Short mmCIF file of C-alpha atoms and ligand atoms in Angstrom, two decimals:
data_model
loop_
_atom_site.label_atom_id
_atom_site.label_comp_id
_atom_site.label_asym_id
_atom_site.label_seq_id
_atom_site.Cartn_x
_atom_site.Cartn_y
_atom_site.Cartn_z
CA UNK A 84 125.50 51.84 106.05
CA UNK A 85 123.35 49.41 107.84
CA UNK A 86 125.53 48.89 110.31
CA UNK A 87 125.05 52.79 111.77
CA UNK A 88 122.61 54.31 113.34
CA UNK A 89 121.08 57.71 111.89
CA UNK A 90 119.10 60.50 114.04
CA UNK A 91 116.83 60.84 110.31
CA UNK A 92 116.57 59.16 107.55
CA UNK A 93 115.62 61.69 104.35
CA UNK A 94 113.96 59.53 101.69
CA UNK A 95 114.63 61.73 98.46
CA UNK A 96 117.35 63.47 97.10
CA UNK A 97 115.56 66.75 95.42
CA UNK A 98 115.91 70.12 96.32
CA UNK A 99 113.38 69.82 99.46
CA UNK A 100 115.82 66.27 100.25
CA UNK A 101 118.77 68.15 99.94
CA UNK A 102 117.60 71.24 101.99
CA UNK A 103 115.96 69.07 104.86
CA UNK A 104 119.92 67.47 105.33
CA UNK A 105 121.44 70.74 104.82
CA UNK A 106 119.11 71.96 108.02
CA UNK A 107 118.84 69.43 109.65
CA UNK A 108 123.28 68.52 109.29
CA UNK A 109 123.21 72.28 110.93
CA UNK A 110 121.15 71.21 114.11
CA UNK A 111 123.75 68.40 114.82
CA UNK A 112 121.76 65.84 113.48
CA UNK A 113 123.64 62.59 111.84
CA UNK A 114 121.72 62.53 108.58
CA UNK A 115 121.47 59.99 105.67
CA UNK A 116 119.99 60.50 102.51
CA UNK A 117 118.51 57.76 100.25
CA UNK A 118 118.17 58.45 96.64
CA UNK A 119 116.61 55.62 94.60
CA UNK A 120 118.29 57.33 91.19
CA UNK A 121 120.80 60.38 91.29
CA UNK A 122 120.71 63.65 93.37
CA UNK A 123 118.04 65.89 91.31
CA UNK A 124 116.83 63.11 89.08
CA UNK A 125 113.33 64.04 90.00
CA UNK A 126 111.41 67.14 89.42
CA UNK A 127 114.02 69.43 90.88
CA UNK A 128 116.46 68.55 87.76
CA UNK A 129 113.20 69.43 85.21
CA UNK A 130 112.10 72.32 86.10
CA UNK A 131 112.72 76.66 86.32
CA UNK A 132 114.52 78.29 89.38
CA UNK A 133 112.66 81.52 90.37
CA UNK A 134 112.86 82.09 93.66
CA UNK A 135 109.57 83.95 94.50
CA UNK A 136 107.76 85.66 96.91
CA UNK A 137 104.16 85.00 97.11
CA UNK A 138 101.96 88.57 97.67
CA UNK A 139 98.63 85.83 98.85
CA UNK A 140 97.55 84.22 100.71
CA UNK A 141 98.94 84.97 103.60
CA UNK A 142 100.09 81.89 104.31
CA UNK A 143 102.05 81.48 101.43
CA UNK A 144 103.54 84.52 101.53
CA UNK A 145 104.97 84.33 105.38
CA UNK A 146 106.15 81.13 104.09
CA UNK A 147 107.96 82.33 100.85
CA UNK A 148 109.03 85.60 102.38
CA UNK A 149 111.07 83.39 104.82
CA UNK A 150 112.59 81.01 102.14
CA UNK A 151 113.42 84.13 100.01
CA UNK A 152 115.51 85.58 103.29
CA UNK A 153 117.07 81.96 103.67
CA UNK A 154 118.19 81.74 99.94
CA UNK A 155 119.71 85.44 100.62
CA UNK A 156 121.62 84.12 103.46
CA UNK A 157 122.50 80.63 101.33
CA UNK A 158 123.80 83.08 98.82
CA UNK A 159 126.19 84.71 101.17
CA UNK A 160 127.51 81.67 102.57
CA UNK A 161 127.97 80.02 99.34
CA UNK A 162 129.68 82.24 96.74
CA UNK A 163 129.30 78.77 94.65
CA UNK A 164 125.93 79.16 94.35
CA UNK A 165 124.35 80.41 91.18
CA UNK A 166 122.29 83.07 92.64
CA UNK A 167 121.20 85.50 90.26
CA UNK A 168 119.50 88.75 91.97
CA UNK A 169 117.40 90.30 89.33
CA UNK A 170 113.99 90.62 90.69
CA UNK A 171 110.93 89.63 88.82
CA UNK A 172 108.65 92.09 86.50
CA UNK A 173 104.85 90.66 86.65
CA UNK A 174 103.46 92.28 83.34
CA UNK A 175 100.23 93.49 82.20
CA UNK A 176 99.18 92.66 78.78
CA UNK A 177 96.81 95.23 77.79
CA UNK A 178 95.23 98.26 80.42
CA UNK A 179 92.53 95.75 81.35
CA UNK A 180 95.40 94.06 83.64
CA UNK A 181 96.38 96.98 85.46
CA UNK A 182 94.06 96.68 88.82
CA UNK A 183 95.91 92.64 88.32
CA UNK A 184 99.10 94.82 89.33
CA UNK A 185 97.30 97.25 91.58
CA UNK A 186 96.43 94.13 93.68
CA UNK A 187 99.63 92.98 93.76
CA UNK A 188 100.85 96.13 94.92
CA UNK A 189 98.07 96.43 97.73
CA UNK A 190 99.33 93.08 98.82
CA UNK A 191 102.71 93.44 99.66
CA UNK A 192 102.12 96.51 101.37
CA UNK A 193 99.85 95.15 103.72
CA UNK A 194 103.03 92.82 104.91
CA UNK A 195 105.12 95.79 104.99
CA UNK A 196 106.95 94.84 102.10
CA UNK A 197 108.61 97.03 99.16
CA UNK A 198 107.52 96.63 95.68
CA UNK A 199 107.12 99.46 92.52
CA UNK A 200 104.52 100.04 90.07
CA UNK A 201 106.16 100.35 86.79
CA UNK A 202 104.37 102.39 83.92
CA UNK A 203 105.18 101.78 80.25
CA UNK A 204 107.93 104.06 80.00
CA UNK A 205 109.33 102.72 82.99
CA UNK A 206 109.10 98.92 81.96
CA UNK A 207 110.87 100.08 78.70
CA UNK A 208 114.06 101.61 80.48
CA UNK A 209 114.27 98.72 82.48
CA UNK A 210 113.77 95.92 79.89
CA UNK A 211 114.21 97.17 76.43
CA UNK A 212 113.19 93.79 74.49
CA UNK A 213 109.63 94.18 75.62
CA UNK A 214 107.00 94.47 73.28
CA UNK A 215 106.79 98.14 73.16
CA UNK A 216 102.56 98.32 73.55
CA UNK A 217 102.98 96.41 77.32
CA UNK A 218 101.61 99.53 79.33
CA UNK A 219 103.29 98.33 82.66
CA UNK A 220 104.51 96.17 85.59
CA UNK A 221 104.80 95.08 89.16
CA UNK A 222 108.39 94.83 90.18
CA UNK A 223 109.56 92.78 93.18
CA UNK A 224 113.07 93.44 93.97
CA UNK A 225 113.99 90.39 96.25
CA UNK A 226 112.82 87.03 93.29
CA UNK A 227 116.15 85.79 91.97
CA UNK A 228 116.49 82.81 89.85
CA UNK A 229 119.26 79.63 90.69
CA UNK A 230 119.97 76.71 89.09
CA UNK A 231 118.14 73.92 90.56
CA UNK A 232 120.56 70.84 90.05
CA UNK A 233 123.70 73.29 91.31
CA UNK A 234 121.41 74.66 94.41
CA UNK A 235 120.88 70.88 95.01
CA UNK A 236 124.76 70.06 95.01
CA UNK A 237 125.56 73.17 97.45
CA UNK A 238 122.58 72.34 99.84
CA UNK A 239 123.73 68.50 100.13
CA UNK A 240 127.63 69.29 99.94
CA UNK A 241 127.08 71.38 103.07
CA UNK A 242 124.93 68.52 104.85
CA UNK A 243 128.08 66.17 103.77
CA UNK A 244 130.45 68.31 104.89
CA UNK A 245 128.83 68.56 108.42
CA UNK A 246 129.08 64.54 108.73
CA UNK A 247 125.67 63.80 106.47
CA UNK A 248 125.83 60.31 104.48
CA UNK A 249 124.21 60.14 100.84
CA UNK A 250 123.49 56.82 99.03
CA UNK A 251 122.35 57.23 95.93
CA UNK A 252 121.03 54.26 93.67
CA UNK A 253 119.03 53.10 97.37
CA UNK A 254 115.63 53.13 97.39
CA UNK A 255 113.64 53.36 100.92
CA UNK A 256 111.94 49.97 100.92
CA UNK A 257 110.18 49.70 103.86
CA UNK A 258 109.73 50.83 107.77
CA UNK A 259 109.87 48.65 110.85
CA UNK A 260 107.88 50.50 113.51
CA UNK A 261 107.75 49.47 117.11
CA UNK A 262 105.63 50.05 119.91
CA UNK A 263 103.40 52.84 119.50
CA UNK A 264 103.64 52.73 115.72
CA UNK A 265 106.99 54.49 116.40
CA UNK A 266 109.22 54.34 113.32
CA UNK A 267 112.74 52.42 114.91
CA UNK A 268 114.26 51.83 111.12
CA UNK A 269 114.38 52.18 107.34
CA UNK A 270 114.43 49.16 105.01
CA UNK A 271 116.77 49.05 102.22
CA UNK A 272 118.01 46.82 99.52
CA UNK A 273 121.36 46.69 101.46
CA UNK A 274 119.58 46.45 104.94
CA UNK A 275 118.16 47.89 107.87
CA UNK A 276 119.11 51.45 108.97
CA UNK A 277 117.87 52.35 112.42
CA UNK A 278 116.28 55.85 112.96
CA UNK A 279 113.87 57.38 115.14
CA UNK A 280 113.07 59.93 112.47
CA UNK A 281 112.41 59.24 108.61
CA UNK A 282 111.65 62.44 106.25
CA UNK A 283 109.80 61.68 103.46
CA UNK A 284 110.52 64.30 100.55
CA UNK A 285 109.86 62.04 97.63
CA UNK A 286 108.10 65.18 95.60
CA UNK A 287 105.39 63.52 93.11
CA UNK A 288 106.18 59.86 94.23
CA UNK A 289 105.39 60.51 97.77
CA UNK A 290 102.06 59.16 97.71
CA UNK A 291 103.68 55.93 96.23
CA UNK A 292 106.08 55.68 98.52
CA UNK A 293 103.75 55.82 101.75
CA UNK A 294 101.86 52.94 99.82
CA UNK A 295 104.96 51.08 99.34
CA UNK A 296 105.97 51.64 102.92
CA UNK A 297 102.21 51.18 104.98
CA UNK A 298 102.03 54.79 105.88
CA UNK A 299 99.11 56.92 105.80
CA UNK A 300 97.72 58.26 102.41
CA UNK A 301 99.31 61.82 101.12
CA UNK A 302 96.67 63.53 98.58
CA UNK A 303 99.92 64.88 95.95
CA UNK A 304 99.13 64.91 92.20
CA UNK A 305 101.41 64.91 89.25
CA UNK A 306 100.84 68.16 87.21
CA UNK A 307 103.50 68.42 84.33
CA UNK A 308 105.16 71.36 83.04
CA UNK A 309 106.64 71.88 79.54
CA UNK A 310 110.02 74.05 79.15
CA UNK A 311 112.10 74.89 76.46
CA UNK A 312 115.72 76.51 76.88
CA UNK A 313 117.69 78.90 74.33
CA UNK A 314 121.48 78.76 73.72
CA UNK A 315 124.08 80.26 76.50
CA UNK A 316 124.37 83.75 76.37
CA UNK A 317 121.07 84.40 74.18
CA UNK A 318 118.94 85.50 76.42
CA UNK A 319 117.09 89.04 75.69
CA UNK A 320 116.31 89.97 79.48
CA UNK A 321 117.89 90.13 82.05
CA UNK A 322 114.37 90.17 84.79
CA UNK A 323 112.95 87.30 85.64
CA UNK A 324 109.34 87.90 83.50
CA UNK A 325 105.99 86.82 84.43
CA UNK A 326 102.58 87.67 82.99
CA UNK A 327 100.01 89.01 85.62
CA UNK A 328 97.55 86.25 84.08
CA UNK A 329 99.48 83.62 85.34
CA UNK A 330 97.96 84.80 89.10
CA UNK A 331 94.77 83.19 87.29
CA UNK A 332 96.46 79.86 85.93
CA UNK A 333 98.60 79.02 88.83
CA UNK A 334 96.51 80.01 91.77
CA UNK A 335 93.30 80.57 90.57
CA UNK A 336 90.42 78.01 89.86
CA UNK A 337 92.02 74.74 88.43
CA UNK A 338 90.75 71.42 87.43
CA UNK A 339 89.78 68.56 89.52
CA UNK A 340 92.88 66.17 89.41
CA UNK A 341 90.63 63.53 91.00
CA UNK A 342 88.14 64.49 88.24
CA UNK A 343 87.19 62.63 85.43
CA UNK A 344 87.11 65.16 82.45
CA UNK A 345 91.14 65.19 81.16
CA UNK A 346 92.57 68.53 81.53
CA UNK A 347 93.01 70.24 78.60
CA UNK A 348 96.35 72.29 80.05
CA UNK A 349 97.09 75.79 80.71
CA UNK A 350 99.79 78.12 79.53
CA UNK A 351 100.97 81.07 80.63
CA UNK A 352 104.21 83.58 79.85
CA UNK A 353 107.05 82.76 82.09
CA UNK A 354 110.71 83.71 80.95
CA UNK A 355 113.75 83.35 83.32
CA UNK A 356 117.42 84.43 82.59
CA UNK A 357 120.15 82.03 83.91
CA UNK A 358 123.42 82.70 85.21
CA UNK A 359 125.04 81.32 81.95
CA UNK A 360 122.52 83.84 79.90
CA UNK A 361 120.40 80.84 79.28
CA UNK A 362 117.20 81.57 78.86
CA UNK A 363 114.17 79.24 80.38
CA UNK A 364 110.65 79.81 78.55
CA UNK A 365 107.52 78.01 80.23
CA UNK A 366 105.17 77.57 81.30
CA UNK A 367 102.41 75.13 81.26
CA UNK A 368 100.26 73.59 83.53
CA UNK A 369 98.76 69.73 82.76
CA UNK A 370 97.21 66.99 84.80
CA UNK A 371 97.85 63.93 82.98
CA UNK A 372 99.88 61.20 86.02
CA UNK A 373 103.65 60.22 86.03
CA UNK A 374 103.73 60.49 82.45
CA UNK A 375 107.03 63.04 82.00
CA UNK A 376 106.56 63.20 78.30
CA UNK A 377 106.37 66.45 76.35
CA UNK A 378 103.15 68.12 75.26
CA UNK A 379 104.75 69.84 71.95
CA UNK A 380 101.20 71.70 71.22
CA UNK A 381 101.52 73.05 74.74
CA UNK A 382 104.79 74.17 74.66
CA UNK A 383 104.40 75.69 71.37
CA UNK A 384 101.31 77.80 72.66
CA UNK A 385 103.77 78.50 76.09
CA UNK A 386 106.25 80.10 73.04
CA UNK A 387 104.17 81.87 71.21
CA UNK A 388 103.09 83.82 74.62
CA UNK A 389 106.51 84.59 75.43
CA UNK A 390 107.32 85.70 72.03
CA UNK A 391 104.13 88.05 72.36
CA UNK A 392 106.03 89.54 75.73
CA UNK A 393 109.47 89.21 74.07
CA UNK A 394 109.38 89.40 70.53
CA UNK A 395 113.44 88.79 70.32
CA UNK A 396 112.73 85.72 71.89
CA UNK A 397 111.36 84.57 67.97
CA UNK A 398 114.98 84.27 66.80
CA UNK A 399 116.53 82.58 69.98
CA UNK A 400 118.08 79.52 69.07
CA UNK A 401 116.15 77.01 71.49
CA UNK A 402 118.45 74.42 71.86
CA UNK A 403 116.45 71.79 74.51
CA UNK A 404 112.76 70.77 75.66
CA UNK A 405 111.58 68.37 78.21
CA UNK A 406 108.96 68.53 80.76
CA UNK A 407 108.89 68.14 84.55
CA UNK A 408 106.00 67.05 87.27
CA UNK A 409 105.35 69.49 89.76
CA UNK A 410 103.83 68.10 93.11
CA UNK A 411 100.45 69.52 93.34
CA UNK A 412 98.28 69.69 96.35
CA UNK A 413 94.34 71.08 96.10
CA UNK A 414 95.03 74.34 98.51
CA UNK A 415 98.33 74.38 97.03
CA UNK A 416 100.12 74.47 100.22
CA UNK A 417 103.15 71.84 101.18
CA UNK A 418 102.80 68.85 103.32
CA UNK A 419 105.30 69.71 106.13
CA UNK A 420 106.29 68.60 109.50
CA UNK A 421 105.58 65.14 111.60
CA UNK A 422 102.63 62.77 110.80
CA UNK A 423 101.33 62.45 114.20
CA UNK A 424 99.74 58.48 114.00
CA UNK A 425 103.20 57.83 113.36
CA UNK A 426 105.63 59.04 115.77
CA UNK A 427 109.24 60.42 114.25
CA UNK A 428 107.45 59.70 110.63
CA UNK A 429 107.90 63.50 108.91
CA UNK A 430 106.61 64.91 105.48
CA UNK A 431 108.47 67.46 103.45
CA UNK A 432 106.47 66.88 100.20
CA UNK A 433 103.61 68.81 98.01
CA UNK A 434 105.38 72.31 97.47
CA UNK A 435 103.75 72.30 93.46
CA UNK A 436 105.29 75.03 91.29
CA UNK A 437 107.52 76.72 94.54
CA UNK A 438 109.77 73.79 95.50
CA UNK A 439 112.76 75.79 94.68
CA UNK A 440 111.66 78.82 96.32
CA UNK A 441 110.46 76.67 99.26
CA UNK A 442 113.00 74.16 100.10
CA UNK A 443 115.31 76.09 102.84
CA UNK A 444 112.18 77.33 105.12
CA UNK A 445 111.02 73.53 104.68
CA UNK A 446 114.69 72.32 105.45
CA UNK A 447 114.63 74.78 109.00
CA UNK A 448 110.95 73.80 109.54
CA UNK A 449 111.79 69.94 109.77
CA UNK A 450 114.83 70.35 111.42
CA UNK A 451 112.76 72.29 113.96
CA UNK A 452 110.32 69.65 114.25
CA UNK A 453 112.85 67.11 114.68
CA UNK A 454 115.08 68.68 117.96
CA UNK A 455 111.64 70.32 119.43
CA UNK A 456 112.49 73.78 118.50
CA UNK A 457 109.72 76.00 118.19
CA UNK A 458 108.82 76.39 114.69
CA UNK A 459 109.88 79.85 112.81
CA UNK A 460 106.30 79.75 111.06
CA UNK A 461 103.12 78.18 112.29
CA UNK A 462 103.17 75.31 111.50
CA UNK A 463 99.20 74.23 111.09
CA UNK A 464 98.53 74.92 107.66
CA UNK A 465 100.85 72.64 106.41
CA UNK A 466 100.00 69.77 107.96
CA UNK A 467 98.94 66.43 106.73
CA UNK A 468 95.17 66.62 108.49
CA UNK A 469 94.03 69.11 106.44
CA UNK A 470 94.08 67.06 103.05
CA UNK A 471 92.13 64.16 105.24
CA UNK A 472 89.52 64.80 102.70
CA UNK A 473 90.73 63.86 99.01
CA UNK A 474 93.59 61.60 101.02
CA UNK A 475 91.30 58.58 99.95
CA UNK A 476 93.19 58.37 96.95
CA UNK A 477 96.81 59.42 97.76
C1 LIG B 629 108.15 73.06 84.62
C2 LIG B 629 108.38 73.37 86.08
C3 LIG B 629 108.82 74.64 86.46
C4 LIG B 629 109.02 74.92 87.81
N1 LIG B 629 109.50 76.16 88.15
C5 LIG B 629 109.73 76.45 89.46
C6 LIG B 629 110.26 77.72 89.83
O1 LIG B 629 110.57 78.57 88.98
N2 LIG B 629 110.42 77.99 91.16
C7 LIG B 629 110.11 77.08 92.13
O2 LIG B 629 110.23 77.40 93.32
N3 LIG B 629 109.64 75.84 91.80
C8 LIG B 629 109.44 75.53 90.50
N4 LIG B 629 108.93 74.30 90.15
C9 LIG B 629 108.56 73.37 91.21
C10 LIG B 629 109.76 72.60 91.74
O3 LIG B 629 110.53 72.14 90.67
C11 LIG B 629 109.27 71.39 92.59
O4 LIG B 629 108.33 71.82 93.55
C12 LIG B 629 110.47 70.76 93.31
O5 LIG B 629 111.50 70.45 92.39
C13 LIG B 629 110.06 69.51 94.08
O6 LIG B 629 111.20 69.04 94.72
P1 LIG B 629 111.16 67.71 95.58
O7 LIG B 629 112.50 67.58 96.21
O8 LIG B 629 109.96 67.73 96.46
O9 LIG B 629 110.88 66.54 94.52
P2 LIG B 629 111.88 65.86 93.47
O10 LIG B 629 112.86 66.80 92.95
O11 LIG B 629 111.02 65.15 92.49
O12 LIG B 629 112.68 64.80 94.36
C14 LIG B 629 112.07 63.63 94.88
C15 LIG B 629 113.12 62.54 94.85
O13 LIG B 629 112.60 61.39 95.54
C16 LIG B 629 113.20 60.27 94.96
N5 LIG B 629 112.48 59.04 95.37
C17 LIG B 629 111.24 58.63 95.00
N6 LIG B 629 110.95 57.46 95.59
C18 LIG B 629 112.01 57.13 96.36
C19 LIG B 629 112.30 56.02 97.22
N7 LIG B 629 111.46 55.02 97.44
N8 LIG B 629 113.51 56.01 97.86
C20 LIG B 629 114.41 57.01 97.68
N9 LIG B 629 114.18 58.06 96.86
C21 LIG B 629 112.99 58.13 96.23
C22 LIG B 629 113.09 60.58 93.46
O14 LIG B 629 113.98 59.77 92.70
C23 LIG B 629 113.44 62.06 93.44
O15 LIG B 629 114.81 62.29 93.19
C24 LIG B 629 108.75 73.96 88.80
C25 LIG B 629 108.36 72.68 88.43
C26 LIG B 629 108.18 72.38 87.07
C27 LIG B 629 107.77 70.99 86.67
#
């Protein structure tokens, strides 16, 4: 290995990793990926797989409209790929969340987009095992739901099968920059690799791996989620289910993670069929570091909700729990595209509770970046000057 030469280096080998080779194996690039542990070790192997469109900000939803259309096309290309099209249901709890919906719906058709307000009767013919008082829903045709760790394996096989190299059990050490602060190579435990381009898509550990490696700070904080998962072919639904509230918990006002008051954690209903008829209850929200343990009260208040949306879901047999980190930034955008103190250094890193969703428009973003395309989205909100402000302690 340290005998080539690489056009990029991708430091990471999660679903963003894997999708920055796959793009940027596509654009002719000769890609290596370093992996300190396995392929999906991180986040991406602890987590849910909706694929989602965003209705707001705008922003986000130019950006996840995008991905969506890229996973579409992924799905085409690669029969292999667990791709399960079954749209997402946002539900209202009680008539009090019904203008929730009516926003939603307002949203989407200010993009031009196609969406349908469901009313209780509706909701019922479409998803039976709802609690029968849930007066209605938004429905968004295009969400699906993959399997992370298998999306991972499809995204990189393609990269390897258009000449990419992957090293797993190598950690990115260091950089040697030359003139200009212009990054020339990538230290590893088995050498030097030169490169004129490194992508760092390290998820949560990317602000300890520009420390490790003397590159600027990255403001990306650790906020875990708890999941459970029932036998195969238990699931009661067949839609991927969120609450309306959950607008509130995941985008709405949130603690400080800088702060010093510990968060006391968030839940919300979130209940995703799998391919296998798996089915994945979360979610919860917690600021609490690298710690990946479980928060069993949390998780048991994240069941309890989905049991109030699903009451079959009571008698499920759940079978595993664990809990993931999802990379968090404070205006909850991703960190993408070049780092301009240091020439060919390039972020992919931040993407919080839309990695999946997110990875392929990051993957064609970079790529972009990297053989001076013009971008396919602007590319200004995502970039790293705009967290200069809380990047004193990335
Ligand atoms: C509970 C939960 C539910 C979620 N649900 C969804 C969902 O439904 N839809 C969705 O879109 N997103 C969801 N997410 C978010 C999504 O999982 C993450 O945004 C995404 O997995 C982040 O991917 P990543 O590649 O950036 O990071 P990771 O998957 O964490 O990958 C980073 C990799 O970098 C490696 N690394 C670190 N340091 C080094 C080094 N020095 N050298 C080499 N390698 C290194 C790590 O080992 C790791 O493998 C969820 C997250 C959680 C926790």
């Amino acid at each position: 290995m340290s005998s080539r030469s690489f056009d990029v280096v991708v430091i990471g080998a999660g679903i963003v990793g894997c999708a920055v080779a796959c793009w940027c194996a596509r654009a002719g690039l000769r890609v290596l990926v370093l992996e300190r542990d396995g392929v999906a070790t991180g986040t991406s192997g602890a987590c849910m797989g909706h694929i989602m469109v965003n209705p707001e900000p705008e922003p986000l939803y130019r950006l996840t409209r995008r991905s969506v259309t890229l996973w579409q096309e992924l799905r085409d290309r690669h029969p292999e790929l667990h791709y399960l099209a079954c749209g997402a249901l946002w539900l209202a709890e009680s008539d009090a969340d019904l203008p929730l919906l009516q926003g939603l719906d307002r949203a989407i058709a200010g993009h031009g987009d196609r969406a349908w307000l469901l009313d209780a009767r509706e909701l019922h013919r479409r998803e039976p095992a709802l609690a029968p008082d849930l007066p209605g829903a938004w429905f968004y045709p295009d969400d699906a739901v993959v399997l992370p760790m298998q999306a991972c394996g499809v995204l990189l096989g393609e990269a390897v099968r258009l000449g990419a190299t992957v090293c797993t059990h190598t950690p990115a050490t260091g950089v040697r920059l030359g003139p200009g602060s212009r990054i020339e190579a990538v230290r590893t435990p088995e050498g030097e690799v030169a490169t004129a381009h490194v992508v760092v898509a390290a998820g949560v550990w990317t602000p300890a791996v520009h420390r490790q490696l003397g590159l600027p700070p990255v403001p990306i904080f650790p906020r875990r989620g708890d999941l459970a998962i029932t036998a195969p072919f238990a699931t009661p639904v067949h839609t991927q289910l969120l609450e309306v509230a959950y607008l509130r918990t995941a985008t709405g006002k949130t603690i400080d993670p800088e702060g010093s008051e510990p968060d006391p954690g968030a839940n919300a209903m979130n209940v995703q069929p799998q391919t296998h008829g798996t089915c994945l209850i979360g979610m919860t929200r917690q600021f609490g570091g690298l710690d990946r343990t479980l928060h069993p009260e949390l998780l048991q208040r994240s069941l309890a909700r989905a049991a109030r949306f699903v009451p079959a879901l009571l008698d499920a047999p759940v079978v595993r729990t664990w809990a993931g980190l999802r990379p968090y930034t404070k205006d909850k955008l991703p960190f993408v595209g070049p780092v301009p103190e240091i020439p060919g250094l390039h972020l992919a890193a931040g993407h919080e509770g839309l990695g999946i969703t997110l990875a392929p428009v990051t993957g064609e973003l970079v790529a972009q970046a990297i053989t001076g395309q013009a971008p396919s989205l602007p590319m200004a909100p995502l970039g790293l000057a705009r967290g200069a402000a809380g990047a004193r302690h990335g």
